[in-house]
Coordinates of C-alpha atoms in Angstrom, one line a residue:
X1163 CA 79.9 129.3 71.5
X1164 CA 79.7 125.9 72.9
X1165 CA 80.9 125.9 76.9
X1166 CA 83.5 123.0 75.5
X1167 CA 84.7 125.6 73.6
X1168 CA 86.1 127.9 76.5
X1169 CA 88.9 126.3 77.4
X1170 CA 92.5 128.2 77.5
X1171 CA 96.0 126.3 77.5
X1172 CA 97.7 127.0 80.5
X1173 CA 101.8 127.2 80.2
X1174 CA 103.2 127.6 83.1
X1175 CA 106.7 128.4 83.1
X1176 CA 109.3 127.7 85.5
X1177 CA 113.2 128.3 85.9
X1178 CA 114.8 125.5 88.2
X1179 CA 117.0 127.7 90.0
X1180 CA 113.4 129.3 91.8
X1181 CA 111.3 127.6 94.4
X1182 CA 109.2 125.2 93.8
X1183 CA 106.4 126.5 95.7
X1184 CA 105.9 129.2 94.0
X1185 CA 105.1 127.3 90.8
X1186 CA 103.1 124.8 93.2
X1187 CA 100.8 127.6 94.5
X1188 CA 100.5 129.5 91.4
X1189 CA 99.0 126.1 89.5
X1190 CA 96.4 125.8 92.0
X1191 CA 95.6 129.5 92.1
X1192 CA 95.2 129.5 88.5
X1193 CA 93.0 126.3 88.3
X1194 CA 90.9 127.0 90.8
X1195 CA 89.9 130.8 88.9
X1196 CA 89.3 129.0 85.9
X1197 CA 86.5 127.0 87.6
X1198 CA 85.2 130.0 89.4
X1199 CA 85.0 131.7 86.3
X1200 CA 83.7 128.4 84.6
X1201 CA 86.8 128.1 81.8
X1202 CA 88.3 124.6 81.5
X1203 CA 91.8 124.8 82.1
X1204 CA 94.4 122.5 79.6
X1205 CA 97.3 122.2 81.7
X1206 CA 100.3 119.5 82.5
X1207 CA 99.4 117.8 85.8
X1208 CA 102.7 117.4 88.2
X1209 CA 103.1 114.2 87.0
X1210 CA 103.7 114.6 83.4
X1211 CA 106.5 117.5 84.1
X1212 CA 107.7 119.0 87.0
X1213 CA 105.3 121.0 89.2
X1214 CA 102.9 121.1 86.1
X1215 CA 105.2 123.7 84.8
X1216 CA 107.5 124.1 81.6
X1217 CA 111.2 124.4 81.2
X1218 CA 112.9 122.1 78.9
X1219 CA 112.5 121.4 75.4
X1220 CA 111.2 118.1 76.4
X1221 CA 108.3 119.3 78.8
X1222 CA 107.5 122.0 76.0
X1223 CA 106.6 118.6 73.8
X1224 CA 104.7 117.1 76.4
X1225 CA 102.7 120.6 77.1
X1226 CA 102.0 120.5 72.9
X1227 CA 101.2 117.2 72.6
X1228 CA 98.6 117.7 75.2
X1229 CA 97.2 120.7 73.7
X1230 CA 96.6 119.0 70.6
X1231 CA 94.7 116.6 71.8
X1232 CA 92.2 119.9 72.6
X1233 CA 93.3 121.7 69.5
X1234 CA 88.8 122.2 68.9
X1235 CA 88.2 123.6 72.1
X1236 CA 90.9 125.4 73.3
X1237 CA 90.1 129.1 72.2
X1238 CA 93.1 131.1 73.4
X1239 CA 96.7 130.0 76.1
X1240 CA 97.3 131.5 79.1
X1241 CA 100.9 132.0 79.7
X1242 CA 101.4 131.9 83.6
X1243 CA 105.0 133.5 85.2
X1244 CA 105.2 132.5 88.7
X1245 CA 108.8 133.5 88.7
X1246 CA 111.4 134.3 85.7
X1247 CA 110.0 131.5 83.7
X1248 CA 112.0 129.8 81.2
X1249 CA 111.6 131.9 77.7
X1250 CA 112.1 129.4 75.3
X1251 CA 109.6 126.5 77.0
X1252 CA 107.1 128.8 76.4
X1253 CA 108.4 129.4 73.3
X1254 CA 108.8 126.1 71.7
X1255 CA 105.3 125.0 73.6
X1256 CA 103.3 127.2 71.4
X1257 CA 105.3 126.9 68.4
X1258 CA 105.0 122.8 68.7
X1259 CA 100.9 123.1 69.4
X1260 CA 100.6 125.2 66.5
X1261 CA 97.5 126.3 67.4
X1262 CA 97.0 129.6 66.0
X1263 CA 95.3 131.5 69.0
X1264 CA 95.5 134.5 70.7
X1265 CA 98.1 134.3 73.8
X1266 CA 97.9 136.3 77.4
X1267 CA 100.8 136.5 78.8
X1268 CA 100.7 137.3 82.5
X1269 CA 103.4 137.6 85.1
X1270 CA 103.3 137.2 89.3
X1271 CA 104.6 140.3 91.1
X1272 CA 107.3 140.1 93.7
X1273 CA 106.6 141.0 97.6
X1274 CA 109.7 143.8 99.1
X1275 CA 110.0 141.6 101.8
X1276 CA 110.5 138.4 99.6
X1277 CA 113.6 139.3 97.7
X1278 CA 115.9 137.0 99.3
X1279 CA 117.3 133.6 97.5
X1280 CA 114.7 131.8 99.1
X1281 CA 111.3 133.2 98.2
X1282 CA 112.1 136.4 94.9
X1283 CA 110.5 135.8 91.5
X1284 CA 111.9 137.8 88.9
X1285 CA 108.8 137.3 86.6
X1286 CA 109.4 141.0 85.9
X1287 CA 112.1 140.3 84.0
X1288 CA 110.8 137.2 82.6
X1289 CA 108.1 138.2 81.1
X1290 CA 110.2 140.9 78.6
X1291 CA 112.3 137.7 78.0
X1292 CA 109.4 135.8 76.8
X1293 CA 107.7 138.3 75.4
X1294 CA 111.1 138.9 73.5
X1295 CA 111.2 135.3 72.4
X1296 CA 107.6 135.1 71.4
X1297 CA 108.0 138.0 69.0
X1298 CA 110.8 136.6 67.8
X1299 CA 108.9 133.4 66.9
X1300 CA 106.4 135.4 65.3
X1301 CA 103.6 134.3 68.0
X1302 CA 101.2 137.2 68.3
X1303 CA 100.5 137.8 71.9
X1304 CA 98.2 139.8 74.6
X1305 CA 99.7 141.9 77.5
X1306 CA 97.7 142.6 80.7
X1307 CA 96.9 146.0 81.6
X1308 CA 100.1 146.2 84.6
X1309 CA 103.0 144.3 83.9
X1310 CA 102.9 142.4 86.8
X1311 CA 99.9 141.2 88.3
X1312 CA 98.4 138.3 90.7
X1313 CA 95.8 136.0 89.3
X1314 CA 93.4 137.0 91.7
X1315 CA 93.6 141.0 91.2
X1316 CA 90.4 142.2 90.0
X1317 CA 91.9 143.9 87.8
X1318 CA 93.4 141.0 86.3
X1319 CA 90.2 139.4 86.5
X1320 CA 88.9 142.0 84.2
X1321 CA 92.0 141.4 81.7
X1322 CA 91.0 137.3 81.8
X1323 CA 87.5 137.8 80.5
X1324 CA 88.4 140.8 78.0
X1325 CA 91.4 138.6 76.7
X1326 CA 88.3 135.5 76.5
X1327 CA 86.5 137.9 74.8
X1328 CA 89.8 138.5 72.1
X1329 CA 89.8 134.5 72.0
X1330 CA 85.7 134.6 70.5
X1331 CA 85.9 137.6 68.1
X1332 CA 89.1 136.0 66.7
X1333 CA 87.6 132.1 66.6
X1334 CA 84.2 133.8 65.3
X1335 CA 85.5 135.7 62.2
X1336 CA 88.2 132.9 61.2
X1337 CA 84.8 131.0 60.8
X1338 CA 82.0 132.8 59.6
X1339 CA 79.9 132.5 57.2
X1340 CA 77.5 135.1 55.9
X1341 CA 74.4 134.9 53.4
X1342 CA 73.7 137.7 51.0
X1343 CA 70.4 137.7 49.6
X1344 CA 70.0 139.6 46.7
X1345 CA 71.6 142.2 45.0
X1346 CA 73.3 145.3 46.1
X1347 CA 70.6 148.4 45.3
X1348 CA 71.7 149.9 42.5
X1349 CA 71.9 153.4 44.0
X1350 CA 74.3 151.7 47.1
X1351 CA 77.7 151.8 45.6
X1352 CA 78.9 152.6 49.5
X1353 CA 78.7 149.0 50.3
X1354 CA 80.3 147.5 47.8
X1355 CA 82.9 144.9 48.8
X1356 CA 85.4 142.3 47.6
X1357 CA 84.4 138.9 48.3
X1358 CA 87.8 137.4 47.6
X1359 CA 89.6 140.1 50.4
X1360 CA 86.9 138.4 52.9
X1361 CA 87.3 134.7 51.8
X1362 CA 91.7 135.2 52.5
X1363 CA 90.4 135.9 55.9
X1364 CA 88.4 132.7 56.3
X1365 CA 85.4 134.8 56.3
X1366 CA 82.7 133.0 53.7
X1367 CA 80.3 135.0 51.4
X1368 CA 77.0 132.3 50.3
X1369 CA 74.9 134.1 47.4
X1370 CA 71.3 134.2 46.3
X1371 CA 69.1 135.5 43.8
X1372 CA 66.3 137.3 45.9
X1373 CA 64.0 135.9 43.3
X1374 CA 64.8 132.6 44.7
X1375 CA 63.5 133.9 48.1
X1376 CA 60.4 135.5 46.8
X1377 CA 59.9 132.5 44.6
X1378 CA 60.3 130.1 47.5
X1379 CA 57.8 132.5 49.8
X1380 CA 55.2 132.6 47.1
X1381 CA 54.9 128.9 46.8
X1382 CA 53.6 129.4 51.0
X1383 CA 50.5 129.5 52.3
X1384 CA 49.0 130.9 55.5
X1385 CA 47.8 127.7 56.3
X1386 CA 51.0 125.8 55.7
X1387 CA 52.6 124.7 59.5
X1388 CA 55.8 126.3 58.8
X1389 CA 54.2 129.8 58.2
X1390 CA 51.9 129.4 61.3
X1391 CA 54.5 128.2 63.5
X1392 CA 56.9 131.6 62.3
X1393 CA 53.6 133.6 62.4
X1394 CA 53.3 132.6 66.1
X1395 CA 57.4 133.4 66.4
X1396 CA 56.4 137.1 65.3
X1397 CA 53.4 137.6 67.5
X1398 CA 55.2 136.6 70.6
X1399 CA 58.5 138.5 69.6
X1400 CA 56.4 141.9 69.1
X1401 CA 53.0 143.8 68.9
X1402 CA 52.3 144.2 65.4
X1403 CA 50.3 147.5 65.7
X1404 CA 47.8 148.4 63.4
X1405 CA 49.3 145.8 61.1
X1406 CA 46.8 143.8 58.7
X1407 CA 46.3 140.4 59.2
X1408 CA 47.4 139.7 55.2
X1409 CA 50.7 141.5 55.5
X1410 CA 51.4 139.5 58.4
X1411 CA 51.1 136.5 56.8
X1412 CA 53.0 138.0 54.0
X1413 CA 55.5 138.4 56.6
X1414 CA 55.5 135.5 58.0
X1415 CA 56.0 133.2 54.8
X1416 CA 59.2 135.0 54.3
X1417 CA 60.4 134.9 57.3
X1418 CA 59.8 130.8 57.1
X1419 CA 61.8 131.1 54.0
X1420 CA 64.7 133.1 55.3
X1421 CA 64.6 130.9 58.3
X1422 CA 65.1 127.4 56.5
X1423 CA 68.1 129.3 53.9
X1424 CA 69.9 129.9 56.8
X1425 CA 69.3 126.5 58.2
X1426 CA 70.1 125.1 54.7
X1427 CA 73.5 127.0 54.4
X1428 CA 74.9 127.0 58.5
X1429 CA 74.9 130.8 57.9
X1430 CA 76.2 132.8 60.5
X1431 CA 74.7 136.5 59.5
X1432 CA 73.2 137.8 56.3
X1433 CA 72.7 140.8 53.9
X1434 CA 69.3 141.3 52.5
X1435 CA 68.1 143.6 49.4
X1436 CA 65.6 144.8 52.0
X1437 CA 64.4 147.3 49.5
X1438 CA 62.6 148.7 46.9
X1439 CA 62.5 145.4 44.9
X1440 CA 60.8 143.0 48.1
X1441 CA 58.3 145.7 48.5
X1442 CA 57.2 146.2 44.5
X1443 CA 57.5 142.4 44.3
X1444 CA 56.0 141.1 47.5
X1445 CA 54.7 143.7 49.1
X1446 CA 55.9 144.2 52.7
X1447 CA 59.1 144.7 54.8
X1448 CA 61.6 142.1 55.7
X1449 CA 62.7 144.3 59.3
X1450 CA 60.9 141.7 61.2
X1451 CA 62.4 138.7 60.5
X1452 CA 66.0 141.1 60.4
X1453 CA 65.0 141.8 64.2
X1454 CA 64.4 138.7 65.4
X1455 CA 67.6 137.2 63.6
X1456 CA 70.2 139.9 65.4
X1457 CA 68.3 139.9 68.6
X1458 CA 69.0 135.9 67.9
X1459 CA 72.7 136.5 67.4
X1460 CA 72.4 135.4 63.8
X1461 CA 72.7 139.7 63.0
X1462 CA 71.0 140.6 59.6
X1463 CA 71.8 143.9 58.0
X1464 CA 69.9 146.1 55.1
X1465 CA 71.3 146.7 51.5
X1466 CA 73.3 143.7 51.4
X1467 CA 75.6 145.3 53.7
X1468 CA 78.2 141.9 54.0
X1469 CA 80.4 144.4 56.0
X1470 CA 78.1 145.6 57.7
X1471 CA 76.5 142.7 59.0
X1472 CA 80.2 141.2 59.8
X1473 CA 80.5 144.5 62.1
X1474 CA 77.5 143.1 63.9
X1475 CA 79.0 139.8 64.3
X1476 CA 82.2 140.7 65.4
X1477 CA 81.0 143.0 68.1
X1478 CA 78.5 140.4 69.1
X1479 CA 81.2 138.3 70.0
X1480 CA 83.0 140.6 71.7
X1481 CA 79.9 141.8 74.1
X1482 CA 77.5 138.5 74.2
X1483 CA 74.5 141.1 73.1
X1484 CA 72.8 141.9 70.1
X1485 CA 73.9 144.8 67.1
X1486 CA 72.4 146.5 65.0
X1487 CA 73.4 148.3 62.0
X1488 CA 72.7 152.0 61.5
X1489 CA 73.1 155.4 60.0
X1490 CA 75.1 158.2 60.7
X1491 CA 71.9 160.3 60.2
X1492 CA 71.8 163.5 61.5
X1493 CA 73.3 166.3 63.9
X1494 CA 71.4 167.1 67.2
X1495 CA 70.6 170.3 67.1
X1496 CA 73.9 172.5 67.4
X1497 CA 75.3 169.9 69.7
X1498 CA 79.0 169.1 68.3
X1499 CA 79.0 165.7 70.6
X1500 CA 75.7 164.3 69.5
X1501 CA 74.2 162.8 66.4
X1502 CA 71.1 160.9 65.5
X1503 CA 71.2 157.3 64.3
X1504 CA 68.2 156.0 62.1
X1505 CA 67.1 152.8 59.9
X1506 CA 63.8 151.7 58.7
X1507 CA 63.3 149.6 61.4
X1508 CA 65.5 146.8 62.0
X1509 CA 67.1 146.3 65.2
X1510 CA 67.1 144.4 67.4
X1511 CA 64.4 144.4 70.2
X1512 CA 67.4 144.8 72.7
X1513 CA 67.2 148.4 71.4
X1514 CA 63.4 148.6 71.5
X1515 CA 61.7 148.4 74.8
X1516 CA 58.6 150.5 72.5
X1517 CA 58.7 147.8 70.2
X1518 CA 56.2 147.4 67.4
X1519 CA 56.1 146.5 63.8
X1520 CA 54.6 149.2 61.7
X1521 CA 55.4 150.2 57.9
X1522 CA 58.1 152.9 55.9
X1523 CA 57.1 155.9 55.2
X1524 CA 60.0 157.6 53.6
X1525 CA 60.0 154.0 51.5
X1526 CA 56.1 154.2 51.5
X1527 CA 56.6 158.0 49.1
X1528 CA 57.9 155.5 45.9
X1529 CA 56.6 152.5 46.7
X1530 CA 53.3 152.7 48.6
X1531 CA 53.2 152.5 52.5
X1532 CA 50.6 149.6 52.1
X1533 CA 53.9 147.4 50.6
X1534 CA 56.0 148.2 53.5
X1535 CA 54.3 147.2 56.6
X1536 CA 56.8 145.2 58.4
X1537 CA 59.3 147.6 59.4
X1538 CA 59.8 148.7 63.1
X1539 CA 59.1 151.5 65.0
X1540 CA 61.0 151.8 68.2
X1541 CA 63.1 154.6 70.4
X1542 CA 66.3 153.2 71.9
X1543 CA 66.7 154.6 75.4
X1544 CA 70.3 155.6 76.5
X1545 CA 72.7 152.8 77.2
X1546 CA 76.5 152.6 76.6
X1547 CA 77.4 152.4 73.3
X1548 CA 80.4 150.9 71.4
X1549 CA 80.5 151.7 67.6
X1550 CA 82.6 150.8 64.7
X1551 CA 82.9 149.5 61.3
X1552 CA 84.8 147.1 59.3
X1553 CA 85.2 147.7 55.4
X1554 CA 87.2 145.9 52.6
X1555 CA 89.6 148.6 51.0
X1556 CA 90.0 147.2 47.3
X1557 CA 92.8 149.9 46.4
X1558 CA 94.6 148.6 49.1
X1559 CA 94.0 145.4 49.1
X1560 CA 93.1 145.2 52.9
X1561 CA 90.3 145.0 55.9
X1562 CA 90.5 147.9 57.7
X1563 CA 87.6 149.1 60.7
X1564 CA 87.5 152.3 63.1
X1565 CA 86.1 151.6 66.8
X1566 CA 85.2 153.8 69.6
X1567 CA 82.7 154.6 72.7
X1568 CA 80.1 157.0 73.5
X1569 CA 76.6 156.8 75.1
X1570 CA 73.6 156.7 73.5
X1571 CA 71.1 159.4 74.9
X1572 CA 67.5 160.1 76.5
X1573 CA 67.7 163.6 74.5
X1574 CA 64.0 164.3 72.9
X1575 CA 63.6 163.2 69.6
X1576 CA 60.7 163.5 67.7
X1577 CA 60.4 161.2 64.4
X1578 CA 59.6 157.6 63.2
X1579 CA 61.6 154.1 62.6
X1580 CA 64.5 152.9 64.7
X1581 CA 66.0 156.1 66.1
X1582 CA 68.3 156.8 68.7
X1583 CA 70.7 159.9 69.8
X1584 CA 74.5 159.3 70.3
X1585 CA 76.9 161.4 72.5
X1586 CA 80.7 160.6 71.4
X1587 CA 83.6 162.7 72.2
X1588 CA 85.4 164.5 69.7
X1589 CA 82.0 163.6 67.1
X1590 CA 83.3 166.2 64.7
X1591 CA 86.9 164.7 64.0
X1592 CA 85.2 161.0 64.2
X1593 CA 83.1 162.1 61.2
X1594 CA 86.6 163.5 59.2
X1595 CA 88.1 160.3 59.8
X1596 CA 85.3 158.3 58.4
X1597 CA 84.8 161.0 55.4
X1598 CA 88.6 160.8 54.9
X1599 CA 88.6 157.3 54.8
X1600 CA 86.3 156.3 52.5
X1601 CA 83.9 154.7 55.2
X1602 CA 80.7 153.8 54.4
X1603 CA 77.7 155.6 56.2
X1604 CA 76.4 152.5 57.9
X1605 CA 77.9 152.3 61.0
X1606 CA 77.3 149.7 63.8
X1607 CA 76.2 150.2 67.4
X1608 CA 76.6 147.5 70.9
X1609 CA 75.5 148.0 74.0
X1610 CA 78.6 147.7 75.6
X1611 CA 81.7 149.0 76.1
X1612 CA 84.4 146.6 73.9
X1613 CA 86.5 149.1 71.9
X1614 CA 89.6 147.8 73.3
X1615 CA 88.4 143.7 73.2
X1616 CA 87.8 144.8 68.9
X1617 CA 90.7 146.8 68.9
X1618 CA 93.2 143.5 69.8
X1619 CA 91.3 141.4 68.3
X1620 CA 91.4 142.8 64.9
X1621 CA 94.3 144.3 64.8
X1622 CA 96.5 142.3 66.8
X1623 CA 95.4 139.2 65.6
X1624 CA 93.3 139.3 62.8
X1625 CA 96.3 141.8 60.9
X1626 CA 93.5 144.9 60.0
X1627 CA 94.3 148.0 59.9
X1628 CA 92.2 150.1 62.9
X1629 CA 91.7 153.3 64.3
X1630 CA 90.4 153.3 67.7
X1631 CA 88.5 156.8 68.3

């Protein structure tokens, strides 16, 4: 996201009968961690109303006529309470801006030796009052982790980026568009989707034939610019291994292809029929160019996962880092807490410090190894891990995901492609609740720790229905 776009509405509200330096010294306090955290505050200047701050029905009109005027680049309001706050100001600002965004509400404390007329708060109480009014209103809105708390906590700190966090997953998915390319394989009923469930959610779905592709590549050369200059891309993203040089070019004039679709369509992801029809029609892999697009943060999943590959995006924006899809493989031995997660070879090189591109050989038994070079091979090392998975649920009618948090593991494991060992509490009722569920067994993994950023954003905000492991 753009830096214009990080910019948060600041309400502050304000009761008359308080003092006003309270609301004075909170306006600064609040502006000036805005810049240090570099967020552009919208805000009334003391000018406009009094002390900056909202009260009155007419101030409220002032404060959403002003954020209109940022309507594009304002990704989420900040409701301040220096003291009790006037409910309905808030209120009425947000209902007047109209802006559709996710809210923080956050409230001062009071000192024990400030509770006399001159110098007490009451943002305690304010803040159940405006929270009150805001649910009445039907504003959706984010709490902070105490109910009181000072801008400059670090704690608070902590709740200001998470909630910024809230304000990209929910501005990302309103918006995205993803490209599937090609079909679903035939024997992949698991990620079947509705397109129409997605599209009431402002997510887009862009179709194409994978002939289309493979036409498109065919028509390339290795002496064409475009396929030298992605050629080049490739070499300097990863050692290619014992690779040949004609599979690389192979490579490479796809990749050129996929590269200018996504151009050609301001695609934000995509789902590609990675197998077995690109491999008896074209002859290699397309995990290299699905590496290099997620470690991009324009995440590309296998099987024309759509879901899947929105999972990626969704906890890209969350984290700022790379996903990559995945399967729920295998246990770990008799280890209860562990699993392995495996795929051809797609991830992202975030994942793969080992890094190389070699070819599929459970593919390579039905296909022929020789038309599957492009795959990667790569051990992911241990790192925090957030997981999850959003699906459409047809019967139902509705999105729903499950998120959670492990680790991902050093423990030895000794086999080929993109593989990696996960250690998550309470594994064994994780894997009833996906079984129960009707999950698919593509799940997707982050380096991060953002369960609770996904869980407000899509449930709070977004309306899904999620289980948070």
């Amino acid at each position: 996201m753009s830096k214009a776009a990080l910019s948060l509405g600041i309400i502050i509200g304000n009761r008359d009968f308080f003092p006003d330096s309270l609301v004075e010294k909170a306006r600064v306090e609040v502006i000036d961690l805005c810049h240090s955290l570099g967020i552009n505050p919208i805000v009334l200047d003391s000018n406009t109303s009094k002390l900056g701050g909202v009260e009155t029905f007419q101030e409220a009109q002032k404060c959403a006529n002003l954020f209109k005027q940022h309507a594009e680049e304002i990704i989420g309001v900040w409701v301040v309470l220096p003291n009790f706050g006037d409910e309905k100001g808030v209120a009425d600002s947000l209902k007047l801006a109209n802006l559709n965004v996710p809210v923080l509400v956050q409230a001062y404390p009071d000192d024990l030796d400030k509770l006399d007329v001159a110098r007490r708060r009451d943002a305690w109480c304010g803040k159940i009052s405006v929270c009150n009014n805001l649910y009445q209103y039907g504003i959706k809105y984010t709490l902070t982790t105490k109910h009181v708390m000072r801008p400059n906590d670090a704690e608070f700190i902590k709740d200001l980026q998470d909630f910024l966090s809230v304000c990209k997953v929910v501005r990302g998915l309103k918006n995205v568009r993803i490209g599937a390319i090609g079909a679903r394989p035939g024997a992949f009923n698991t990620v079947r989707y509705s397109e129409k469930i997605l599209q009431r959610n402002g997510i887009s779905v862009v179709t194409s034939d994978l002939s289309e592709i493979l036409g498109n590549a065919n028509k390339l050369t290795k002496d064409d610019a475009i396929v030298k200059d992605r050629l080049e891309k490739i070499l300097a993203y990863t050692p290619i291994g014992k690779t040949p040089s004609e599979a690389m070019i192979q490579i490479a004039k796809l990749d050129a292809v996929l590269n200018n679709f996504m151009l050609e369509h301001s695609l934000d992801a995509t789902a590609i029929q990675c197998w077995t029809s690109l491999q008896k029609n074209y002859g290699c892999n397309v995990c290299t160019s699905m590496s290099i697009m997620s470690e991009n943060m324009l995440p590309s999943a296998c099987e024309v996962d759509v879901t899947g590959t929105l999972s990626m995006y969704a906890m890209q924006l969350a984290s700022g880092s790379p996903s990559a899809l995945v399967d729920w493989n295998n246990n770990y031995a008799d280890d209860d807490e562990k699993c392995v997660l495996f795929h051809c070879g797609n991830w992202a090189k975030s994942f793969l410090p080992d890094i190389q591109i070699s070819n599929a050989p459970i593919l390579g038994t039905s296909v022929g190894v020789e038309n599957t070079y492009g795959a990667l091979d790569g051990r992911t090392p241990a790192m925090p891990l957030t997981f999850g998975r959003i699906s459409t649920d047809d019967p139902k009618g509705i999105i729903k995901a499950y998120i959670g948090e492990g680790e991902l593991t050093d423990d030895a494991l000794k086999t080929f492609g993109n593989r990696a060992v996960a250690q998550i509490n309470d594994l064994q009722g994780l894997m009833q609740y996906v079984c129960r569920n009707g999950f698919e067994h593509h799940v997707v993994m982050n380096a991060s720790k953002t369960a609770g950023v996904l869980k407000e954003a899509l449930s709070n905000y977004m309306g899904w229905e999620v289980y948070q492991h």
